[in-house]
Amino acid sequence: CALPIYGTFDVILHFAETYGGVREDGGGVGSRKFDVYVEGAKRLSGYDVFAKAGGAMRAVQETLRVTVSDGVLNLFFARGTAGDPIVSAVEVVPVAAGARIAAGEPAEDWQVRLYPNPVTDKLSVGLPFAASGVRATAVTDAAGTVHLTNAHRVTGEDQLQLPVGTLPRGFFLLRLDTDRGSRVVKFAKQ
């Protein structure tokens, strides 16, 4: 899950075990344990909804404070030692003055074109301005792990190219920091 926001927030995760342990045929403490990553850092480890809530069909929530400076709040629910992750709702509440959840387009609208997408080897990036205006690039996965930093090369007046052939299959975020602001765009690696 990636949300376009800036600033300091309380991320309130709502959980309820709505499957395991609901009937007498299984489930219970230890039947579902998973990890929660926020901005690439593991914030909940081996989280057991049934144990925390005191049983099935009972609500429990966890509040995690996070500061987002790159414009995208990244949440990742990873399979742990048992069962699949489960979440019932996610709330994002601004804490600091100036924190904001992006609504609509930024003041200066510009679009980035990625091709091919999905990509296997080299990702081309088309810009609506000179490529010399790009100050930095970074490619991250859904967990926030950085895979490439400033690996781009200018291939035309308004074109960049990134070598993504070594990335595993999956979805990635490309962050572009430019003279005109920052953009984060998603691409798929085959």
XYZ file of C-alpha atoms in Angstrom:
190
model
C 0.000 0.000 0.000
C 1.473 3.401 -0.920
C -0.243 6.698 -0.041
C 0.833 10.170 -1.293
C 1.483 12.150 1.912
C 4.071 14.449 3.535
C 4.804 15.106 7.228
C 4.327 13.288 10.548
C 1.342 10.981 10.962
C -0.173 8.415 13.259
C -0.890 5.309 11.209
C -3.662 3.472 13.039
C -3.975 -0.160 11.989
C -7.251 -1.904 12.859
C -7.226 -5.682 13.170
C -9.722 -8.442 13.947
C -9.281 -12.184 13.525
C -12.306 -12.912 11.358
C -11.306 -16.370 10.191
C -8.957 -18.469 12.349
C -10.526 -19.405 15.667
C -14.010 -18.195 14.773
C -15.271 -21.779 14.875
C -13.924 -24.681 16.886
C -12.165 -26.197 13.838
C -8.792 -24.457 14.217
C -7.130 -21.129 14.577
C -6.359 -19.496 17.867
C -3.169 -18.116 19.379
C -0.200 -18.563 17.050
C -2.224 -19.577 13.987
C -1.537 -16.258 12.218
C 1.675 -14.298 12.798
C 2.884 -11.610 10.427
C 5.123 -8.549 10.214
C 4.201 -4.948 9.410
C 6.662 -2.606 7.716
C 6.137 1.161 7.647
C 8.475 3.228 5.458
C 10.710 0.174 5.041
C 11.200 -0.421 8.788
C 9.706 -3.422 10.578
C 7.331 -1.902 13.144
C 5.366 -5.004 14.202
C 7.058 -8.401 14.332
C 5.265 -11.733 14.613
C 1.999 -9.884 15.187
C -0.716 -12.277 16.407
C -4.144 -10.645 16.094
C -5.919 -13.425 18.022
C -3.527 -13.132 20.984
C -3.518 -9.305 21.042
C -7.315 -9.032 20.809
C -7.983 -11.842 23.268
C -9.870 -14.004 20.798
C -11.597 -14.125 17.434
C -14.032 -11.476 16.206
C -12.572 -8.889 18.614
C -11.093 -5.619 17.440
C -7.627 -4.394 18.330
C -5.651 -1.473 16.979
C -2.009 -0.415 16.854
C -0.903 3.200 16.438
C 2.446 3.772 14.744
C 3.914 7.285 14.437
C 5.824 7.914 11.215
C 7.418 10.852 9.441
C 7.109 10.776 5.653
C 9.565 12.965 3.768
C 9.563 11.376 0.310
C 5.889 11.996 -0.473
C 4.762 8.355 -0.248
C 3.735 6.442 2.875
C 4.696 2.817 2.287
C 2.930 0.074 4.261
C 3.754 -3.588 3.741
C 2.149 -6.546 5.480
C 4.535 -9.522 5.223
C 3.782 -13.169 5.849
C 5.464 -14.205 9.080
C 5.835 -17.572 10.782
C 2.181 -18.624 10.383
C -0.762 -17.756 8.146
C -1.253 -14.728 5.915
C -1.423 -11.110 7.097
C -4.838 -9.622 7.845
C -5.833 -5.981 8.351
C -9.349 -4.595 8.694
C -8.696 -0.867 8.219
C -5.922 1.720 8.001
C -6.286 5.280 9.311
C -3.732 7.993 8.565
C -4.031 10.965 10.930
C -1.820 14.089 10.610
C 0.134 14.860 13.791
C 2.469 17.715 12.923
C 1.553 21.158 11.652
C 2.065 21.192 7.917
C 1.429 17.479 7.465
C -0.836 16.857 4.532
C -2.406 14.111 2.555
C -2.120 14.929 -1.108
C -5.424 15.786 -2.736
C -5.494 16.212 -6.460
C -2.488 17.263 -8.492
C 0.439 19.281 -7.180
C 0.606 22.988 -8.013
C 2.861 22.388 -10.998
C 1.499 19.453 -12.957
C 3.868 17.319 -14.962
C 3.715 13.714 -16.007
C 6.367 11.030 -16.304
C 6.133 8.366 -19.022
C 7.645 4.940 -18.305
C 8.167 2.403 -21.054
C 8.102 -0.453 -21.513
C 5.952 -1.117 -18.492
C 6.143 -3.980 -17.532
C 9.909 -3.973 -18.169
C 12.518 -6.734 -18.342
C 15.892 -4.988 -18.756
C 16.036 -1.231 -19.381
C 13.356 1.189 -18.187
C 13.000 4.344 -20.271
C 11.692 7.514 -18.630
C 10.136 10.298 -20.709
C 10.054 13.761 -19.133
C 8.190 16.939 -20.161
C 11.394 18.975 -19.589
C 15.159 18.645 -20.032
C 16.655 15.560 -18.398
C 19.393 17.774 -16.960
C 16.770 18.917 -14.425
C 16.803 15.495 -12.737
C 18.851 15.690 -9.536
C 18.354 12.160 -8.180
C 16.540 8.875 -8.782
C 15.768 5.939 -6.506
C 14.017 2.612 -7.079
C 12.368 0.965 -4.054
C 10.179 -2.076 -3.531
C 6.888 -2.226 -1.622
C 8.716 -2.772 1.671
C 10.694 0.426 1.124
C 13.987 -1.332 0.379
C 16.117 0.786 -1.945
C 17.377 -1.260 -4.919
C 18.885 1.455 -7.142
C 20.115 4.958 -6.350
C 21.074 7.401 -9.109
C 21.557 4.527 -11.565
C 19.951 6.539 -14.370
C 21.719 7.819 -17.435
C 20.577 10.547 -19.805
C 19.738 9.078 -23.225
C 18.122 12.104 -24.856
C 17.183 15.708 -24.223
C 14.114 14.659 -22.226
C 14.890 10.957 -21.715
C 16.467 8.823 -18.990
C 17.150 5.119 -18.831
C 17.558 2.858 -15.799
C 19.124 -0.635 -15.778
C 16.522 -2.756 -13.987
C 17.460 -6.192 -15.343
C 18.862 -7.366 -11.996
C 15.687 -6.532 -10.060
C 13.463 -9.457 -9.055
C 9.982 -9.746 -10.545
C 7.414 -7.501 -8.897
C 6.218 -3.929 -8.496
C 8.603 -1.063 -7.787
C 8.453 2.677 -7.183
C 10.691 5.083 -9.086
C 11.264 8.384 -7.311
C 12.482 11.319 -9.388
C 13.805 14.428 -7.631
C 13.978 17.286 -10.116
C 14.243 21.053 -10.368
C 10.428 21.027 -10.670
C 9.751 18.905 -7.600
C 9.484 15.183 -6.967
C 7.397 12.436 -8.501
C 6.920 8.802 -7.553
C 5.703 6.423 -10.261
C 5.075 2.689 -10.192
C 6.397 0.115 -12.640
C 6.331 -3.656 -12.968
C 9.447 -5.777 -13.475
C 8.973 -9.072 -15.348
